[in-house]
Amino acid sequence: MHNTLRNKNIRVFKLIFSIVLIFGVSLGLYVFNQYQRIEADQLTRINDSHNQRLAFASEQLSREVEEVDDIIKKISTSPQVELFTETINSRNRTALENMFYFIMKNENVYSQMRYLNAEGIEQIRVNNTQHSIERVALTQLENKSKRPYFLYAQQLEKGEIGTWPVDIDVKNGQITKPIQTSLRIMTPVYHQSVRQGYIVINLSVTNILNAFDEMQSDNFITRVIDENGNILASDNPSEVLGHLITGADQYNLANTFPILWQQILSSDEGRLTTDDITFSYTELGLNDVYAHIGKYVVITTPTSSAYVAEQKNHLLTIASLLLLLLLGVSGYIFKLYNNHENNLMSEQLMEAAFNGVAGVIIADKHYKLIKTNQQFVRISGFSQNELMGEPLNKLNFQLSQAEMTQIKDHLHQGCWQGEIMGQNKLGDDYALMARIQVLRSGLGAVKQYVITFTDITHRKQLEEKLRNQSESDPLTGLWNRRKFDSELNNLSAFAKRYPNSQACLGIIDIDHFKNINDTLGHDTGDLTLTNLAELLTVQCRETDLIARVGGEEFAILMPQTNIEQAQAVLKRIKGVIEASDALPFTISGGIAKITDDAALAYKHADIALYDAKKSGRNLIKLFDTNASEHKAKLTIVSHQSYQHANDDMVISQGQ
């Protein structure tokens, strides 16, 4: 009897096992076939998108080449150029400069337009920076007669257009960051059959790639490659022009993707798919003049995608459910064991989820802590035992009474979400992106508050760092002109609101700073600026704002300070400089009251500075509202005051 039952159980087990095995094999084949279909569909989508993007890239590059070819021809024969070459004066210069400006305003692919005279001296230059179109001052124009591209331009015939290979944009000997790759396009300019100069246009290959944004995806990388595999332009700036940068020669397609490079050399267009990456490429086919832009366009994208991964996961989920359904029918034999394993697994999963990446705080209806997870313990520095039963305010959240009231108002509706600042046990600041949700009973009574959050401290610190960088001068570490203008406007607004308040503005200028640069070099000039910045920081109050507003010009905003006190501050600074052997220069300064008109306050201070320089320098002057020359000075300065500081800043930093 026992043996019969045993044999019967064995037969039943074998039958169940056979069914499960057959179903499992069939399910496995089905999953495999569906996997193949999903991957084939993905490759089809990639091929279609790559074909579209390659066609768009080739068409866009060809169109830009045709446009710049047409533009440089029109410029070289334009009335503005003819007038400027015939008579070089400010009016004709402005007309030609304006033409450059508006062309670059409408065509973002040009990074620079210049007119060079026959000797290679820049006469006009307009730059397209990351933020604006800039007309370069005459004092910043440079001698390009020794540059290889100018020597090449001298060999061009009348009406001939030439190009110089894609190169790194360099300003004052420094590579511009992020790297901007440019193709120089040039043609000679004639007047009455005599060569007068050259039009030079920098075509930014980097900006052309940015024009592909209409079809851009975060997963796409577009590269322009030359005939040697060098990367001339890319969506990833760090790999651009590695063959021209010391220590970056590994960024070459022949080195990074040798199999792809061999295939490119053997065919004009094609595609290569690996397990991780899909490449598509085509030859640009530009004419000989513009062949320097590049020989190939290469598109790179991951072979897989989040959509494909989701489809595969969905397929696995369905297959798993079907298999679990069959196992459920036959799983009674293992019921007790499976229950035990499932319960254990559930506990482990819940514990893992609770102590996962997100932080969790659970408080009762009286806002007392009843549970936290390890993530919050790590952030706050408090142990579980220190937190249990304690009120939420022990967590040192930096919330005002108004903010607490606002949060409670939101919790009446179910939840609140926002940023919370706090301090950990050691007093260090942290920032959380938090969500507070109310758990209620069936009758609507509050049972618990669940606070989930992620740590955004690093992000907030980075934001603060970036904000400071945007408002500080990179050489001296003082506030820059943008920050100064903002603070000056704030003080003027305060003066308008409270007419009896007192605040002063002082402007300091290093005497004969140009001589320091010319005789001792720009390194010594930079050291002079940083030494003065350090002195001003030491000598001024913590409430004063010190900014570098021009090349050698500094400004001090002094709130709650009358004109006599401000004069004493600047005279003290002047005296310290005179008495110091380590500061071999003198300063001139102008002081004015800050009124409800920020621009006027600045003009007044600049007038006083002008008086100090005119009176022999090494002087501190107050703005004299009763001076007979006031109106004349105001007329002079109104044209120069703000521009003076900005121009000096540009001159000191260079092109």
mmCIF file of N, CA, C and O in Angstrom, residues 624 626-632:
data_model
loop_
_atom_site.group_PDB
_atom_site.id
_atom_site.type_symbol
_atom_site.label_atom_id
_atom_site.label_comp_id
_atom_site.label_asym_id
_atom_site.label_seq_id
_atom_site.Cartn_x
_atom_site.Cartn_y
_atom_site.Cartn_z
ATOM 1 N N ASP A 624 31.680 117.216 -6.789
ATOM 2 C CA ASP A 624 31.295 118.566 -6.402
ATOM 3 C C ASP A 624 30.040 118.959 -7.181
ATOM 4 O O ASP A 624 30.099 119.255 -8.375
ATOM 5 N N ASN A 626 28.374 121.594 -7.002
ATOM 6 C CA ASN A 626 28.292 123.032 -7.285
ATOM 7 C C ASN A 626 29.346 123.507 -8.272
ATOM 8 O O ASN A 626 29.464 124.710 -8.543
ATOM 9 N N ALA A 627 30.168 122.584 -8.778
ATOM 10 C CA ALA A 627 31.265 122.976 -9.663
ATOM 11 C C ALA A 627 30.726 123.566 -10.951
ATOM 12 O O ALA A 627 29.743 123.083 -11.504
ATOM 13 N N SER A 628 31.360 124.564 -11.468
ATOM 14 C CA SER A 628 30.892 125.229 -12.693
ATOM 15 C C SER A 628 31.040 124.337 -13.901
ATOM 16 O O SER A 628 30.344 124.517 -14.900
ATOM 17 N N GLU A 629 31.982 123.401 -13.802
ATOM 18 C CA GLU A 629 32.214 122.513 -14.939
ATOM 19 C C GLU A 629 31.363 121.274 -14.867
ATOM 20 O O GLU A 629 31.524 120.341 -15.644
ATOM 21 N N HIS A 630 30.442 121.238 -13.933
ATOM 22 C CA HIS A 630 29.652 120.017 -13.693
ATOM 23 C C HIS A 630 28.948 119.531 -14.955
ATOM 24 O O HIS A 630 29.022 118.373 -15.324
ATOM 25 N N LYS A 631 28.265 120.471 -15.641
ATOM 26 C CA LYS A 631 27.493 120.040 -16.806
ATOM 27 C C LYS A 631 28.400 119.536 -17.913
ATOM 28 O O LYS A 631 28.101 118.556 -18.581
ATOM 29 N N ALA A 632 29.511 120.192 -18.119
ATOM 30 C CA ALA A 632 30.424 119.750 -19.172
ATOM 31 C C ALA A 632 30.976 118.371 -18.871
ATOM 32 O O ALA A 632 31.061 117.502 -19.721
#
